[in-house]
XYZ file of C-alpha atoms in Angstrom:
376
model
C 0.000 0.000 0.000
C 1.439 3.514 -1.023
C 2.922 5.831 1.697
C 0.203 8.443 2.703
C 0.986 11.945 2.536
C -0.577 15.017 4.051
C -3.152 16.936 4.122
C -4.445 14.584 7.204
C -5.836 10.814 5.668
C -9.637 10.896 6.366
C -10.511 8.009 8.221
C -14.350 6.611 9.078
C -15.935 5.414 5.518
C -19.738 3.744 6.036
C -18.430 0.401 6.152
C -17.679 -1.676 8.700
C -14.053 -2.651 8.204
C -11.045 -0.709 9.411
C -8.970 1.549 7.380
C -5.692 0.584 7.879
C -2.593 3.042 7.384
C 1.186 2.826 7.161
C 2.562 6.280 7.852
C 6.318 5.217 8.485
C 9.152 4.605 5.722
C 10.677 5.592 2.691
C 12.147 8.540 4.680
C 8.584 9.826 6.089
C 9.325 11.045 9.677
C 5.453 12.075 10.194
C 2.064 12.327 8.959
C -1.847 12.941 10.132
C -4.512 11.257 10.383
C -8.258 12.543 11.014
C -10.914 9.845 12.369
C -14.486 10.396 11.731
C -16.593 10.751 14.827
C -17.336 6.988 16.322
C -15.207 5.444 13.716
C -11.403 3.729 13.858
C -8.231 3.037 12.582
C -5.905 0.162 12.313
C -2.530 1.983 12.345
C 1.112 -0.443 11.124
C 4.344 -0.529 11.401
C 6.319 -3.080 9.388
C 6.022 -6.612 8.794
C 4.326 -8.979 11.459
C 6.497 -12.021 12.272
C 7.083 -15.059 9.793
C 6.402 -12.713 6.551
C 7.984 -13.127 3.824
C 7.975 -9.158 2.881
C 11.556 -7.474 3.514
C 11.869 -5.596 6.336
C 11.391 -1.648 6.589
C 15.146 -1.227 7.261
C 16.277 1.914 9.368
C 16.357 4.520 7.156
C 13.349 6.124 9.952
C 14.895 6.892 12.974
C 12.128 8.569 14.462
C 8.501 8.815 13.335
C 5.610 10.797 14.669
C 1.998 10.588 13.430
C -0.821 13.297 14.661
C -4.114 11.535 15.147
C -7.013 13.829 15.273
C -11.002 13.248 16.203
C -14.036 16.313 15.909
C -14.362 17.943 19.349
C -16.119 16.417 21.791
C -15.331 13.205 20.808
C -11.951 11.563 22.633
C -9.699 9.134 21.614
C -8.053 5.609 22.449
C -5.320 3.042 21.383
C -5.016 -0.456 21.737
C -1.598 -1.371 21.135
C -2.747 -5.763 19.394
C 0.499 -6.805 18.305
C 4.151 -5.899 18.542
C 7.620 -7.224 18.619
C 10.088 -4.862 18.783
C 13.500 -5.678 20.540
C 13.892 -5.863 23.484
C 15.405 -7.868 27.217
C 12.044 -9.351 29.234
C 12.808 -8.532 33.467
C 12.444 -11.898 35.071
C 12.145 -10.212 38.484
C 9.675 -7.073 37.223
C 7.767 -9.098 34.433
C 8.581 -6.396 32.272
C 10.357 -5.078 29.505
C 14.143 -3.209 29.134
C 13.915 -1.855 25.302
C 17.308 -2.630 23.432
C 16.773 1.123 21.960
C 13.716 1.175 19.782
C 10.789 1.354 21.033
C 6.930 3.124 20.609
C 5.433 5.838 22.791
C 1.396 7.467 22.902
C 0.735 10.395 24.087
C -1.700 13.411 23.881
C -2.254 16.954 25.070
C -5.104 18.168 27.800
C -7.777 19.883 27.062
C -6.429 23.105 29.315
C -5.435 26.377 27.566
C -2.406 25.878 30.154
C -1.367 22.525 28.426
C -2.317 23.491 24.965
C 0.318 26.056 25.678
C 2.872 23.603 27.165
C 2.620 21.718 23.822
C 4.579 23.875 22.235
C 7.904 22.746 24.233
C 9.593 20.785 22.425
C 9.556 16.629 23.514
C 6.734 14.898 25.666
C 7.825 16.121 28.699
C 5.291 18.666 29.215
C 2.737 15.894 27.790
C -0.599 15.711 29.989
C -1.063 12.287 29.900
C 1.799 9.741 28.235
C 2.704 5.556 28.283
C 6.218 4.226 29.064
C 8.859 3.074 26.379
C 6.835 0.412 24.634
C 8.157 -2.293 23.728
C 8.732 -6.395 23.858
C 6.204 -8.839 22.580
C 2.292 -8.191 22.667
C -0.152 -10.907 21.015
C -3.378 -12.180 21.719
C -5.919 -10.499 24.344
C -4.579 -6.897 25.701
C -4.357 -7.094 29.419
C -6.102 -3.265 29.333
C -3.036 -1.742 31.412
C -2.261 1.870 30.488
C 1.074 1.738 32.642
C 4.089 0.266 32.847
C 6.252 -1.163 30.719
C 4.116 -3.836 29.829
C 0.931 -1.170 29.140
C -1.179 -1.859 25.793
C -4.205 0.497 25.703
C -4.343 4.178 26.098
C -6.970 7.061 26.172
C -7.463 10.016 26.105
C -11.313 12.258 26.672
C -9.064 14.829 24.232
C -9.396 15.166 20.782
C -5.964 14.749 19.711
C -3.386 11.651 20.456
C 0.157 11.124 19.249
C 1.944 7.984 18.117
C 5.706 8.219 18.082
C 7.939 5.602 16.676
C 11.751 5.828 17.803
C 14.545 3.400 15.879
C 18.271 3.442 17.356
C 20.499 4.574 15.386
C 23.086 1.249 15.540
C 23.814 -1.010 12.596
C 23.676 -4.261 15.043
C 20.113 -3.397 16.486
C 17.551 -6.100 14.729
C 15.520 -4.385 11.650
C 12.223 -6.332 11.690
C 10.537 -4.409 14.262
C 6.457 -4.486 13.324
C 3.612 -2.819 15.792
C -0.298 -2.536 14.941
C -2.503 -0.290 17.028
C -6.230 0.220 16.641
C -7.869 3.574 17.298
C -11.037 4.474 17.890
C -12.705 7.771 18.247
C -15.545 7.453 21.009
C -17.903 9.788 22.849
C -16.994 9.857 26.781
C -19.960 9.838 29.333
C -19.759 10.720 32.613
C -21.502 8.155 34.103
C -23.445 4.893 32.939
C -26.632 6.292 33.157
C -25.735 8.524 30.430
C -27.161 7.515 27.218
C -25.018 6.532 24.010
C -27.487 7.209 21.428
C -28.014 4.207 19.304
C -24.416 3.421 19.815
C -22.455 0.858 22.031
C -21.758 1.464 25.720
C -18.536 -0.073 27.129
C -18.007 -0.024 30.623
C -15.165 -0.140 32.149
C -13.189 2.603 34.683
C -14.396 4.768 31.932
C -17.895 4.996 30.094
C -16.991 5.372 26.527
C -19.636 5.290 23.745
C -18.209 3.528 20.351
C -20.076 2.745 17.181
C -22.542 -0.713 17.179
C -20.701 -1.690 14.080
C -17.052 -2.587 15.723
C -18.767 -4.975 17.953
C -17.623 -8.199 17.857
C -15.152 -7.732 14.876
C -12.209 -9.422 16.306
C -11.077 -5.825 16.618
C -11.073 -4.451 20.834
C -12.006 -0.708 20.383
C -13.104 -0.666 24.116
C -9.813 0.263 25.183
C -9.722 1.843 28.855
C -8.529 -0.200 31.893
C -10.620 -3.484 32.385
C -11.988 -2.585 28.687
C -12.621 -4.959 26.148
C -15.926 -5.583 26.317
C -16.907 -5.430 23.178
C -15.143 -8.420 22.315
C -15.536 -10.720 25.591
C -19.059 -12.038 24.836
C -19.458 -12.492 21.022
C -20.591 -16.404 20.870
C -20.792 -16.228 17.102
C -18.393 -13.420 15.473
C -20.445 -10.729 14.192
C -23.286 -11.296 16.325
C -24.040 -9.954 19.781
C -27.792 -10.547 20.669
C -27.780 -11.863 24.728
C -30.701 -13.730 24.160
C -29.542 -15.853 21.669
C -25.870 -16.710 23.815
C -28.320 -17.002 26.667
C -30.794 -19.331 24.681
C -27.870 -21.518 23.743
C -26.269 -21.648 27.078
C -29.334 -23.143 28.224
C -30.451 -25.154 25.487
C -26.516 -26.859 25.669
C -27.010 -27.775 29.355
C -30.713 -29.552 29.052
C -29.113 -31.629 26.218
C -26.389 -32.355 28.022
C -28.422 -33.301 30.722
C -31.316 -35.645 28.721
C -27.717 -37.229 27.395
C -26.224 -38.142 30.475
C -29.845 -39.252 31.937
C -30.081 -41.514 28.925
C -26.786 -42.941 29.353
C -27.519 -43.553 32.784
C -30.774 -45.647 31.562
C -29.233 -47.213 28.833
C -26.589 -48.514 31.507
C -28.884 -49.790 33.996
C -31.262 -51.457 31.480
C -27.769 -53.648 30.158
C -27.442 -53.904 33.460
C -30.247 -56.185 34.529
C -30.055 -57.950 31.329
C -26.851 -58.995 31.862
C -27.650 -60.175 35.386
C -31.199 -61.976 34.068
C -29.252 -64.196 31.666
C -26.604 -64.737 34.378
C -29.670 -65.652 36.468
C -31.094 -67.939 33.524
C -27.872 -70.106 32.977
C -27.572 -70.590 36.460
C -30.718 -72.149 36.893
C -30.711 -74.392 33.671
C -26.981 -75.882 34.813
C -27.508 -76.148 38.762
C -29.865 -79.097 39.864
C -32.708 -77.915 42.928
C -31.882 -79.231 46.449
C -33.398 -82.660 46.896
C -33.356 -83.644 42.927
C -30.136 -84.649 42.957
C -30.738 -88.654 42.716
C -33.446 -87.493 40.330
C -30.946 -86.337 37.825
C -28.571 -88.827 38.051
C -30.306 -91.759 38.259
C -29.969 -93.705 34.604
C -33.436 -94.180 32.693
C -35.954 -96.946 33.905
C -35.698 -100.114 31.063
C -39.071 -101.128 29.372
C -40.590 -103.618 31.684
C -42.294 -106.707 29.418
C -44.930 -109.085 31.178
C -43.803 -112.863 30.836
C -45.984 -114.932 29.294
C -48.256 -117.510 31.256
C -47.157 -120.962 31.974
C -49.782 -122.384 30.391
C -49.133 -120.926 26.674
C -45.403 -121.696 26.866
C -46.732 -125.364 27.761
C -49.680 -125.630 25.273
C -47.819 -123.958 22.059
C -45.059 -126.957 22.043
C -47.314 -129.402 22.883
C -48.790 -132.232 20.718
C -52.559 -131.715 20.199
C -53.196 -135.414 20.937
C -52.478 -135.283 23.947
C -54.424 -131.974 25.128
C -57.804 -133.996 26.622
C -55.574 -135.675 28.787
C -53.971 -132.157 30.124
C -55.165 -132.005 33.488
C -56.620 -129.232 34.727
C -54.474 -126.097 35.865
C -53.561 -125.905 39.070
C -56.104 -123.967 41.834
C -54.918 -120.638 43.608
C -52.219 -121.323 45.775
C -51.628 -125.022 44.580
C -47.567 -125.329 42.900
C -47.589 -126.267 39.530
C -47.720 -130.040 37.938
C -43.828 -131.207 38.003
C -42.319 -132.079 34.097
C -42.417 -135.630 34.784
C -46.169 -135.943 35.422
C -47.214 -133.586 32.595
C -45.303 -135.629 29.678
C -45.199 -139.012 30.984
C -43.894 -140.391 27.530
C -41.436 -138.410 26.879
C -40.952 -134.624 25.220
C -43.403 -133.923 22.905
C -42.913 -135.068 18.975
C -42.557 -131.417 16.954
C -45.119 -130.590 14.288
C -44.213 -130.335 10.772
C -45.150 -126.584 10.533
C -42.381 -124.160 12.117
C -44.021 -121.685 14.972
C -42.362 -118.112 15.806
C -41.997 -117.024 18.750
C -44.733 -115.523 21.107
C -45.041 -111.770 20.097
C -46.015 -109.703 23.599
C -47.448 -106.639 23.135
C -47.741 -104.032 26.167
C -49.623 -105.355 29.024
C -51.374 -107.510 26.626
C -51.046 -111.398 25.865
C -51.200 -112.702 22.345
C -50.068 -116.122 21.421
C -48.570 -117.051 18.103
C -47.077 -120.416 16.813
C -43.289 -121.444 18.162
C -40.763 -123.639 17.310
C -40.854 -126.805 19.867
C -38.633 -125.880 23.000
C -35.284 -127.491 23.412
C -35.291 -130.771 25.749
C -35.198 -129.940 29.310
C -35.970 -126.192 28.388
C -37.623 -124.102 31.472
C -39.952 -120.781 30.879
């Protein structure tokens, strides 16, 4: 981007996004900048770290830029990144600049300090930050003093950013600073209205426009500032009710989760110990059942036949009249002898099978004669 000259650059366009203005280098020691009422600036020095651009080189050894706002309205700084050289104070925290470093400053409102202004230097200063310098990244800590201070502001009209490089050949050349500024309208106290525009509160009530909220830019910038920045959910978008909607919406889901879990456990739970339960019923025998389950299977019991049809089916039908009558209740059976005085009976010419017993029923069938001496 080309090297700004004066008349002052006119900063504030309709838009949203920051102008953003490099005032130092190619042998410019100073230049001006006016900022609309309510609007800002995004105001850089060199290259930030890891770019590949060259670095600005020393040819500035000292560079002072005039920042300017309509009256009424104030100003502030907040110094987002810088890494200039410098030795970090393990016993103060802070920083010891090697020789370059960046000072703010800005004249009162007084006729008696307008007056004092014109003293050469920033002795005479009303209000004015140590040597900055060191590393700065991330979230500004909102200190306006100190070595290690990163915002400043000012209820004047009028600040001054002054840049100062050492004039040795061995100091580092890659020094890089960016500093937003914002012009805002001071109130004296909160109950003061803003006017349609946003209120940050802080040690100071400063009024800045609604459209640097939540831009990843902090343009609240007094002590304990920031606060235009430190609740934007969703970047871009500030409305309460919707970070408040999702706050609780997140915890009731979180909460019907873990209560489902919780069921979901305890359901597997008793299942588990059911089938456990199952199992050990099917395997371990009841008390008392024990003979029960060991004993083998009972064997078929068959009914013998009668005495009589073993007797009769081998016998010779010639000799049946003579068969004396069966024996009474209680009386033994007829002895061998006495039943086939002549001998075994002679076989028939037709072969008989063997008696077929049913269950618990009797049913004779033809047999083969018994062998001599054969018992039933």
């Amino acid at each position: 981007m080309p090297w700004r000259e004066a008349p002052p650059l006119l900063v504030g366009s309709p838009c949203c996004d920051l102008s953003e203005f490099r005032l130092c280098g190619h042998n410019k020691e100073s230049g001006s900048i006016y900022i609309r009422p309510s609007k800002a600036a995004i105001l850089t020095f060199g290259n930030p770290p890891g770019s590949k651009q060259p670095p600005p080189g020393r040819s500035i050894h000292e560079c002072v830029i005039s920042i300017t706002t309509r009256e009424n309205f104030s100003l502030s700084a907040v110094v987002e990144e810088m890494s200039i050289a410098a030795t970090h104070n393990k016993k103060t925290h802070g920083w010891e600049c090697d020789g370059d470093y960046l000072k703010i400053s800005t004249v009162g409102t007084s006729l008696f300090s307008k007056l004092l202004n014109i003293i050469p230097g920033d002795f005479f200063r009303s209000k004015k930050t140590d040597k900055l310098c060191g590393m700065r990244k991330g979230k500004p800590r909102f200190s306006e003093v100190g070595s290690n201070a990163d915002v400043f502001s000012t209820i004047a009209n009028n600040m001054e950013v002054m840049f100062h490089q050492s004039d040795s050949k061995s100091s580092p050349v890659d020094n890089y600073f960016r500093i937003v500024i914002t012009s805002f309208k001071y109130v004296k106290n909160a109950g003061d209205a803003c006017q349609g525009m946003y209120h940050c509160r802080g040690s100071e009530n400063y009024c800045i426009g609604k459209e640097y909220v939540c831009d990843t830019h902090y343009n609240c910038a007094g002590p304990r500032g920031g606060g235009d920045e430190s609740r934007c959910e969703v970047p871009g978008f500030t409305n309460k009710i919707f970070s408040t909607t999702t706050t609780i919406i997140t915890s009731l889901a979180s909460i019907v989760g873990a209560a489902f879990l919780l069921g979901c456990i305890i359901t597997l739970g008793k299942k588990m110990r059911s089938q456990s339960s199952s199992q050990s019923r099917s395997v371990t025998p009841r008390a008392g059942r024990l003979s029960e389950m060991s004993d083998p299977p009972l064997q078929r019991q068959h009914t013998l036949p009668p005495y009589e049809a073993v007797v009769m089916a081998d016998a010779d039908p010639s000799w049946k009249s003579s068969n004396p009558e069966s024996p009474g209740t209680g009386e033994l059976p007829p002895k061998y002898e006495s039943l086939f005085p002549d001998g075994p009976p002679i076989p028939t010419d037709h072969t008989p099978t063997a008696p077929s017993i049913g269950n618990n029923q009797q049913e004779q069938s033809p047999h083969t004669a018994s062998s001599p001496g054969g018992e039933s």
